[in-house]
Coordinates of C-alpha atoms in Angstrom, one line a residue:
X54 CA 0.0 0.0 0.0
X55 CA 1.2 3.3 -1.0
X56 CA 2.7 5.4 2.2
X57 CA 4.4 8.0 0.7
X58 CA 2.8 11.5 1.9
X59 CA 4.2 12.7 -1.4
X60 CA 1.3 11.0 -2.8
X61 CA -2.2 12.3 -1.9
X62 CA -4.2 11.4 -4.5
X63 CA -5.8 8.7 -6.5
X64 CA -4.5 7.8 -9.6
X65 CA -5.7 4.8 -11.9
X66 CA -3.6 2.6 -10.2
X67 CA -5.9 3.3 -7.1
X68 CA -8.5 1.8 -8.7
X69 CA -10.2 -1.4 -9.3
X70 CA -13.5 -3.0 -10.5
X71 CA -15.6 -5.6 -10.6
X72 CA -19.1 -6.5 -12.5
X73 CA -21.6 -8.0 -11.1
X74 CA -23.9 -11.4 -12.2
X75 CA -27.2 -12.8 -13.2
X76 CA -28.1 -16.2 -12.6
X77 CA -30.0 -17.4 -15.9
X78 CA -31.1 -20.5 -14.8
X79 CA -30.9 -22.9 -11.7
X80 CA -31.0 -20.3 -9.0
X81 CA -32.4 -23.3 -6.3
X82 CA -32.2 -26.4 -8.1
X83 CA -27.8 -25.9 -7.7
X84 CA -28.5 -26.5 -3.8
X85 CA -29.8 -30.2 -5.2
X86 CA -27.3 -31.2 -7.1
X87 CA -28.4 -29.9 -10.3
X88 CA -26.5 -27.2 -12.7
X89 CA -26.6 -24.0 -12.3
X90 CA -25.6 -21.0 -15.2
X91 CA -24.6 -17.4 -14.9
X92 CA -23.5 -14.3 -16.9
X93 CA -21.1 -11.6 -15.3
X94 CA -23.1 -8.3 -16.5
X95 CA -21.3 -5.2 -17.7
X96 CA -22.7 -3.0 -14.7
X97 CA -19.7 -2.5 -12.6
X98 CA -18.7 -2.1 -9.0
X99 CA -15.7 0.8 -8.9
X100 CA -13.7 0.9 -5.8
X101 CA -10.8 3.3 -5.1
X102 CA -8.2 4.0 -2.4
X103 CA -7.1 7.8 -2.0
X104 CA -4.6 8.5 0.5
X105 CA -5.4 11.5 3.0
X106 CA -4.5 12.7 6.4
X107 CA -7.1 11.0 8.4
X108 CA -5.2 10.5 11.5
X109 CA -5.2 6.7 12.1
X110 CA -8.1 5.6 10.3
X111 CA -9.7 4.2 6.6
X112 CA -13.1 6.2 6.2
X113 CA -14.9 4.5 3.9
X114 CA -17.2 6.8 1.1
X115 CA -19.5 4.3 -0.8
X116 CA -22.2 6.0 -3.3
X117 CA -25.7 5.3 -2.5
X118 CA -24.6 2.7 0.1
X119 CA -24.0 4.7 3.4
X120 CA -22.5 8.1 5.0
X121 CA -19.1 6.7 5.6
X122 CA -17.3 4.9 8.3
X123 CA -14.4 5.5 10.1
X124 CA -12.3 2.2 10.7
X125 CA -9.2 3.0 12.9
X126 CA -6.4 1.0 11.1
X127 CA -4.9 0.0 15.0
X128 CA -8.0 -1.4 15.1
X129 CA -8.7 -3.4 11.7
X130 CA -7.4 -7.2 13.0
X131 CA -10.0 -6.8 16.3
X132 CA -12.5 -5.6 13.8
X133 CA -11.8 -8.7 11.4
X134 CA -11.5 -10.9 14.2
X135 CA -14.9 -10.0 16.1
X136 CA -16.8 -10.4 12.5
X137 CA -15.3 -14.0 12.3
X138 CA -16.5 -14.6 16.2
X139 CA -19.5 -13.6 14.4
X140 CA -19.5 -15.8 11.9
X141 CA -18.9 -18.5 14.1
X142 CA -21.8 -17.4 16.3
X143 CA -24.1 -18.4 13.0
X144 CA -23.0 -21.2 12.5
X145 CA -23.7 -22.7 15.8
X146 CA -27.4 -21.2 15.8
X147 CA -26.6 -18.5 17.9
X148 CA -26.8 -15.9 15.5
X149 CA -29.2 -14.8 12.6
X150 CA -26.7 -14.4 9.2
X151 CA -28.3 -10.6 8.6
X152 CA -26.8 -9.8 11.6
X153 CA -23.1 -10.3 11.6
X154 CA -22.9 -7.2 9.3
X155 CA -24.2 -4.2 11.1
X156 CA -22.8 -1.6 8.9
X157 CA -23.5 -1.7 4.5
X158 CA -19.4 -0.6 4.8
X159 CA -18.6 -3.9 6.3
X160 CA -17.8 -6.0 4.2
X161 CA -15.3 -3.9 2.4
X162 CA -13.3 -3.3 5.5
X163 CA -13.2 -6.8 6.5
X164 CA -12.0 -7.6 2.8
X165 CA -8.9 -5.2 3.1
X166 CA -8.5 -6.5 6.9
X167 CA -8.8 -10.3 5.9
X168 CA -5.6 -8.9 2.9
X169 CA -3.7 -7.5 5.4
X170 CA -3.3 -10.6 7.3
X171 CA -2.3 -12.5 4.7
X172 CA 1.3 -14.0 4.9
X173 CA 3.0 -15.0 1.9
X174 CA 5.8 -15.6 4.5
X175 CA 4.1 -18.4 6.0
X176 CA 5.1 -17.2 9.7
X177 CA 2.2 -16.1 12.2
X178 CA 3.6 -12.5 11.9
X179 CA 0.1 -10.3 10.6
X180 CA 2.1 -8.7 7.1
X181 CA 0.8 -5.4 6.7
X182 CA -0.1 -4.4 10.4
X183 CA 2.4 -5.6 13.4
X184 CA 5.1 -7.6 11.1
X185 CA 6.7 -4.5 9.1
X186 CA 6.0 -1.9 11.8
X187 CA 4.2 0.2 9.5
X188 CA 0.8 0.7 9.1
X189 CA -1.2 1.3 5.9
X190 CA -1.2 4.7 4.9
X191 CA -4.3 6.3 6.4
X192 CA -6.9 7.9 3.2
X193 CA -10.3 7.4 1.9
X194 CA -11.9 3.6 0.9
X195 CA -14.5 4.8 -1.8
X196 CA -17.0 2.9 -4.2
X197 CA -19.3 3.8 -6.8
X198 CA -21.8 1.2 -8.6
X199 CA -24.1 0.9 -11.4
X200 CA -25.8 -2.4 -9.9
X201 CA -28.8 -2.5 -7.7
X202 CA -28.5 -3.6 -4.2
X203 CA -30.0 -6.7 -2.6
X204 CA -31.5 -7.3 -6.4
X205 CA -29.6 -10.6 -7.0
X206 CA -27.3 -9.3 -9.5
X207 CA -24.4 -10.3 -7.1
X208 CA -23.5 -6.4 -5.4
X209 CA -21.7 -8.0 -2.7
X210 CA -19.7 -10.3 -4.3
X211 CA -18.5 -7.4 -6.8
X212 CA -17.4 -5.2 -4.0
X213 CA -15.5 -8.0 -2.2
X214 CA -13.9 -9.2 -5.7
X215 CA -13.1 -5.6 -6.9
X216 CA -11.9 -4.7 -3.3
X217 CA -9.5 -7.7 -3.5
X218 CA -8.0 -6.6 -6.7
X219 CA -7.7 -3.1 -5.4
X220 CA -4.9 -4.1 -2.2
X221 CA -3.5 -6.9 -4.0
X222 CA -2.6 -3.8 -6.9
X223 CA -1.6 -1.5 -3.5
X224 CA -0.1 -4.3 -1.0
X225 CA 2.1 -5.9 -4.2
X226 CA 0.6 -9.1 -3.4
X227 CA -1.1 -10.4 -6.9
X228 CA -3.1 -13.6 -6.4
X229 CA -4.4 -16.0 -8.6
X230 CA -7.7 -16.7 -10.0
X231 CA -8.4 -19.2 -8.2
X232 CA -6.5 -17.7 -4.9
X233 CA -9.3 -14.1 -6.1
X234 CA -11.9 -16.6 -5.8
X235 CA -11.3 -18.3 -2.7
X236 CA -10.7 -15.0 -1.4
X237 CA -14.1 -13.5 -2.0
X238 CA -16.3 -16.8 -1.3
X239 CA -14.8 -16.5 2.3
X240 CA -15.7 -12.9 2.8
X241 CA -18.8 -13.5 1.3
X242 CA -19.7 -15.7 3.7
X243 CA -20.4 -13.4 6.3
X244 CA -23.2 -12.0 3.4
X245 CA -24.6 -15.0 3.0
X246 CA -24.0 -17.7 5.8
X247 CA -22.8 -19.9 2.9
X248 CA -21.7 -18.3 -0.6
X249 CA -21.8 -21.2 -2.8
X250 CA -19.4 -20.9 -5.9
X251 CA -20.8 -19.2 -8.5
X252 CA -21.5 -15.8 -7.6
X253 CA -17.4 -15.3 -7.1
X254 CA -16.6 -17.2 -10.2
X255 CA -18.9 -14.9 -12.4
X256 CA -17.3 -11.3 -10.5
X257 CA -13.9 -12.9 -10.8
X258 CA -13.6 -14.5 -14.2
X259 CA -16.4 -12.8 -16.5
X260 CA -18.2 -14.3 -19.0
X261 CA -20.2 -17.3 -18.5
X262 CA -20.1 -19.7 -15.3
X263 CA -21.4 -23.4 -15.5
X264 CA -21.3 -25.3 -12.2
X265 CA -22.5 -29.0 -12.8
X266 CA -21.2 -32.7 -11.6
X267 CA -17.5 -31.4 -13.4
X268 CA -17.6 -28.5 -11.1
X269 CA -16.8 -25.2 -12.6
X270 CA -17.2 -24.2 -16.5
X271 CA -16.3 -21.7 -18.7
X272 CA -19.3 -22.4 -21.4
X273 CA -19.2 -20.8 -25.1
X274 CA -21.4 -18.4 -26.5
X275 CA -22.1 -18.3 -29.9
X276 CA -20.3 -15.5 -32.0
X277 CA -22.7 -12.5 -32.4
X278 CA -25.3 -13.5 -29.9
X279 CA -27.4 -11.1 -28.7
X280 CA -26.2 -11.5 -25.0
X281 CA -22.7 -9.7 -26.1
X282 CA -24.2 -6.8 -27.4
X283 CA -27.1 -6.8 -25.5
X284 CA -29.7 -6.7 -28.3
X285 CA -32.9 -8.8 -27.4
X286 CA -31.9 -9.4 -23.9
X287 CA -33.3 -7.0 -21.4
X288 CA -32.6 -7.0 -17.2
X289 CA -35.8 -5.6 -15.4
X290 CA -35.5 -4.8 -11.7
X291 CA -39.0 -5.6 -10.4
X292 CA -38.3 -4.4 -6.8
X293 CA -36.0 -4.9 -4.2
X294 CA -37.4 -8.8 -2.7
X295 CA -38.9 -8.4 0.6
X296 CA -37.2 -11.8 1.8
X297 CA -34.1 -12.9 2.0
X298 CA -32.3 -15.4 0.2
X299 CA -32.1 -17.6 3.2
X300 CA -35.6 -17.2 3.8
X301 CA -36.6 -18.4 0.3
X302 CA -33.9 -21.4 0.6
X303 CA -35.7 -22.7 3.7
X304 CA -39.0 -22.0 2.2
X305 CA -38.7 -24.2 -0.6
X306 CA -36.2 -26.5 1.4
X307 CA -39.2 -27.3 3.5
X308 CA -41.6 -27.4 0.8
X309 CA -39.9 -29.0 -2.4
X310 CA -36.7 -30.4 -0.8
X311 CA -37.2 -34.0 -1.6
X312 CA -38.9 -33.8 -4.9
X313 CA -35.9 -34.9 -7.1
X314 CA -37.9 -35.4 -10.0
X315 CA -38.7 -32.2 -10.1
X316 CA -34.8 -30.6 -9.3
X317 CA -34.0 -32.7 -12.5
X318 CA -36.9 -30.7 -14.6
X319 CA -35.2 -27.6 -13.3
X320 CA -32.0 -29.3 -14.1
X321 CA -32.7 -30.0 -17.9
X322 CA -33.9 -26.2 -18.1
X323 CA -30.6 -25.5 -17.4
X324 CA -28.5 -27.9 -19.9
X325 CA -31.3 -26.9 -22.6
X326 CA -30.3 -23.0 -21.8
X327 CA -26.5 -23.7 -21.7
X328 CA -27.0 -25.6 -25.1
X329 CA -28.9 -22.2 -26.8
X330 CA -26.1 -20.1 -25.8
X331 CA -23.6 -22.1 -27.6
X332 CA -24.8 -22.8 -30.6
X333 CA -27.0 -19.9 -30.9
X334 CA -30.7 -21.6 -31.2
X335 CA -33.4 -20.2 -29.3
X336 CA -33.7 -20.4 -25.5
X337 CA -37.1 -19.0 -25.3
X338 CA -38.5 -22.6 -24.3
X339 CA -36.2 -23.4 -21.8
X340 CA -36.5 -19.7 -20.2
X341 CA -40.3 -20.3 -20.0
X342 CA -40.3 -23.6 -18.4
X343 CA -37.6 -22.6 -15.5
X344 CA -39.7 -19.7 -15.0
X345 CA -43.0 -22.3 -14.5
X346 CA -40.9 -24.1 -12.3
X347 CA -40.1 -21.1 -10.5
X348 CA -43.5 -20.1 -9.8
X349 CA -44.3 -24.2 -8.7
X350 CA -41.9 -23.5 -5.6
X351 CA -43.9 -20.6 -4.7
X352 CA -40.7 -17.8 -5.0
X353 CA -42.6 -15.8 -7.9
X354 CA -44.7 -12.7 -6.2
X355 CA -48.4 -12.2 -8.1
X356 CA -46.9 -9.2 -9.1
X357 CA -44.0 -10.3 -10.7
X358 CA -46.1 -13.0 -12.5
X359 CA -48.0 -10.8 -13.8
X360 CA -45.5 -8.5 -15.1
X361 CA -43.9 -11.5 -16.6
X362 CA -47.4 -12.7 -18.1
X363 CA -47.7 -9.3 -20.0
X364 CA -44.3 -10.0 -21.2
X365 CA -45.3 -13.4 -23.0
X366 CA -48.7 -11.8 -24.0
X367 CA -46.1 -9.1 -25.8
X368 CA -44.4 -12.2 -28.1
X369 CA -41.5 -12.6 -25.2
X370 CA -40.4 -14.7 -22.5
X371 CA -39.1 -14.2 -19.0
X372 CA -38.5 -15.7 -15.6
X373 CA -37.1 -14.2 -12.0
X374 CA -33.2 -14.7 -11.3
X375 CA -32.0 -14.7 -8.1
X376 CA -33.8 -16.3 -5.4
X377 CA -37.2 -14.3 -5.8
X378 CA -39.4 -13.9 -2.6
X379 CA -41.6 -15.9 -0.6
X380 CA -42.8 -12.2 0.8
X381 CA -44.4 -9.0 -0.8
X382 CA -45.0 -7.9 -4.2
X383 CA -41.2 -7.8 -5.3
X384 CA -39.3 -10.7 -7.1
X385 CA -36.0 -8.5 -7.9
X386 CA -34.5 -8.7 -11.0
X387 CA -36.1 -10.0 -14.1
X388 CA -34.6 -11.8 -17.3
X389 CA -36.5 -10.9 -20.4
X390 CA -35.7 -12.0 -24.1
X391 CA -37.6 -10.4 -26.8
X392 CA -36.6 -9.7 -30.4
X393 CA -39.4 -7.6 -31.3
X394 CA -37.8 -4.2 -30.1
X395 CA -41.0 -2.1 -31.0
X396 CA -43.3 -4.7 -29.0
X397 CA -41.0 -4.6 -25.5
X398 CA -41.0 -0.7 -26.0
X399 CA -44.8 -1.3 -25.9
X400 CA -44.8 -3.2 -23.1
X401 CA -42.5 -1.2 -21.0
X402 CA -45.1 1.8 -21.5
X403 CA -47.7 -0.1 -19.4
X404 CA -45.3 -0.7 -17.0
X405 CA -43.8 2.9 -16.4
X406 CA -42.5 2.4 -12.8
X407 CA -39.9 -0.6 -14.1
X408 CA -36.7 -0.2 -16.2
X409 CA -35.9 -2.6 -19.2
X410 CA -31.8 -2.2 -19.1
X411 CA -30.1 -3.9 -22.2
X412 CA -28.2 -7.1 -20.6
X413 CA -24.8 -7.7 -21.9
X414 CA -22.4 -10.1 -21.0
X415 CA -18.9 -8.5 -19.2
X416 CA -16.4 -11.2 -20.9
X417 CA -13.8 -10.1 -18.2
X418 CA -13.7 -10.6 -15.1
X419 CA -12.7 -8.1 -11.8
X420 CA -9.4 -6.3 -12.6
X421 CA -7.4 -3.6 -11.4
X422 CA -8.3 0.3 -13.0
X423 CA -11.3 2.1 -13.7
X424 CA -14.8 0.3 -14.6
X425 CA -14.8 0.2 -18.3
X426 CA -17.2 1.6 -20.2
X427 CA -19.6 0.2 -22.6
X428 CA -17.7 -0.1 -25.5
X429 CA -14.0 -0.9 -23.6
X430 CA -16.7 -4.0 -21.7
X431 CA -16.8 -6.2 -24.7
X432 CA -13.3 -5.7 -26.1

């Protein structure tokens, strides 16, 4: 990490980015052994590090997400250490997973403090704090982001993956992919209680994910789909769900858990999807049985079904990504393929408090610098 007073400002270097993910198919039936498939999206996470006379401290400056933080440095390995206590308090039963985070700045710190104790000395020493004697220059921990929070579209994971990149660039420590990946499923699992592997696959390696009975893929797409230039492909945000992920997991755990045949259905949605995308054939029917599925484990809110029902009335299809809601009338975000450009304009008229945003596929993964922009995404 830069120390040098000399230095006060952020410069490119400072910076580092990650983008976020959709889940196009197998959002539940992955915790039953089926496949699951996802697309890193070319909305970005933008995180920064901008030294500055703060006394002894990080204050963290995160757009839309909170007023800012002040995390004494002295202080970050107590603060690292009493979220893992935390941890551990969960997974005993003593604690409920939403709150071992009490702050939205969190996880961020705990990803820098979780960097600073690594040791590619292998001693006990903690490199970066006590070891060298020297602290981390004291400045400003900043983030800006183009993807919605608590939506599904992986948030978290893009600020832990982009926030790695970030101190491995500062601390001179470069890891991995894999090491990246490892790296952000552990601090991740503070989010989530458990962060299964595909969220930090997508953020860290881009393109598409496949997780089946080979473990992770790196599936095809074919040349000039519409998913790389975002033409036919639409991500609507139908409200923030009301419960969380862990609540719809047990919902349909308790509900559906033993029905294998029908985590196979869900599981041929999948392969049938994956298939599309690589030899450019249509999807439409695969998309519109996973979203029947969906709605047979109860995670689809009326409302959301009915916003997706106007889309197939319109000549499209559609189904919820993420892990919907069991609560409310929000299902977050929304996969929608249509070809007919003038008929989803149409339909987006009726529907004038949602947002159809053109999905692309990010080919690239978290990486240090600025978030690209929408030409630099696809290059």
């Amino acid at each position: 990490m830069t120390t040098s007073a000399s230095t006060p400002t952020a410069n490119l270097e400072d910076r580092a980015h990650s983008p976020g993910k959709l889940i196009l198919s197998g959002e539940h039936s992955v915790l039953y052994g089926q496949p699951a498939l996802a697309m890193a999206i070319a909305e970005y996470t933008e995180v920064w590090f901008k030294p500055l006379d703060l006394g002894d401290g990080i204050k963290t400056a995160f757009d839309n997400l909170s007023e800012g933080q002040l995390y004494p440095l002295k202080l970050l390995s107590r603060f690292k250490s009493s979220l893992d206590k935390k941890f551990d308090q969960f997974a005993r039963g003593e604690l409920a997973v939403h709150k071992i985070l009490t702050r939205p700045d969190d996880l961020a710190v705990y990803t820098l403090a979780s960097l600073l104790q690594d040791n590619p000395t292998g001693s006990s020493e903690l490199t970066g704090l006590g070891a060298v004697h020297q602290l981390p220059y004291p400045g400003q921990l900043g983030s800006k982001s183009s993807i919605p929070i608590g939506a599904g579209l992986g948030s978290s994971a893009a600020v832990v993956a982009a926030t790695t990149v970030l101190f491995e660039t500062l601390l001179g420590r470069p890891k991995t992919l894999d090491e990246r990946y490892d790296r952000v499923r552990f601090c991740e699992r503070l989010k989530h209680g458990k962060a299964g592997p595909i969220d930090a696959a997508t953020v860290v390696r881009g393109g598409l994910v496949y997780t089946g009975p080979s473990g992770l893929e790196d599936p095809e797409i074919f040349a000039g789909h519409g998913l790389l230039s975002g033409d036919g492909w639409y991500s609507v945000l139908h409200g923030r769900p009301e419960s969380s992920t862990g609540e719809c997991v047990s919902h349909v755990r308790n509900k559906h858990g033993d029905d294998a045949a029908l985590w196979e259905s869900f599981g041929a949605c999948t392969r049938a999807f994956a298939g599309a995308l690589k030899d450019g054939s249509d999807a439409s029917s695969a998309i519109k049985e996973n979203q029947r599925l969906l709605e047979r484990i109860g995670v689809v809110p009326d409302a959301t079904w009915a916003f997706i029902q106007d889309v197939e009335a319109s000549g499209g299809v559609a189904k919820v990504c993420g892990a919907g809601s069991v609560r409310g009338d929000h299902g977050g975000a929304v996969l929608v393929h249509s070809d007919d450009a003038e008929a989803m304009s149409s339909l987006m008229a009726k529907h004038p408090q949602l947002a159809a945003n053109p999905l692309r596929l990010a080919t690239k993964g978290a990486a240090a610098g600025p978030a690209p922009t929408a030409v630099e995404a696809n290059k």
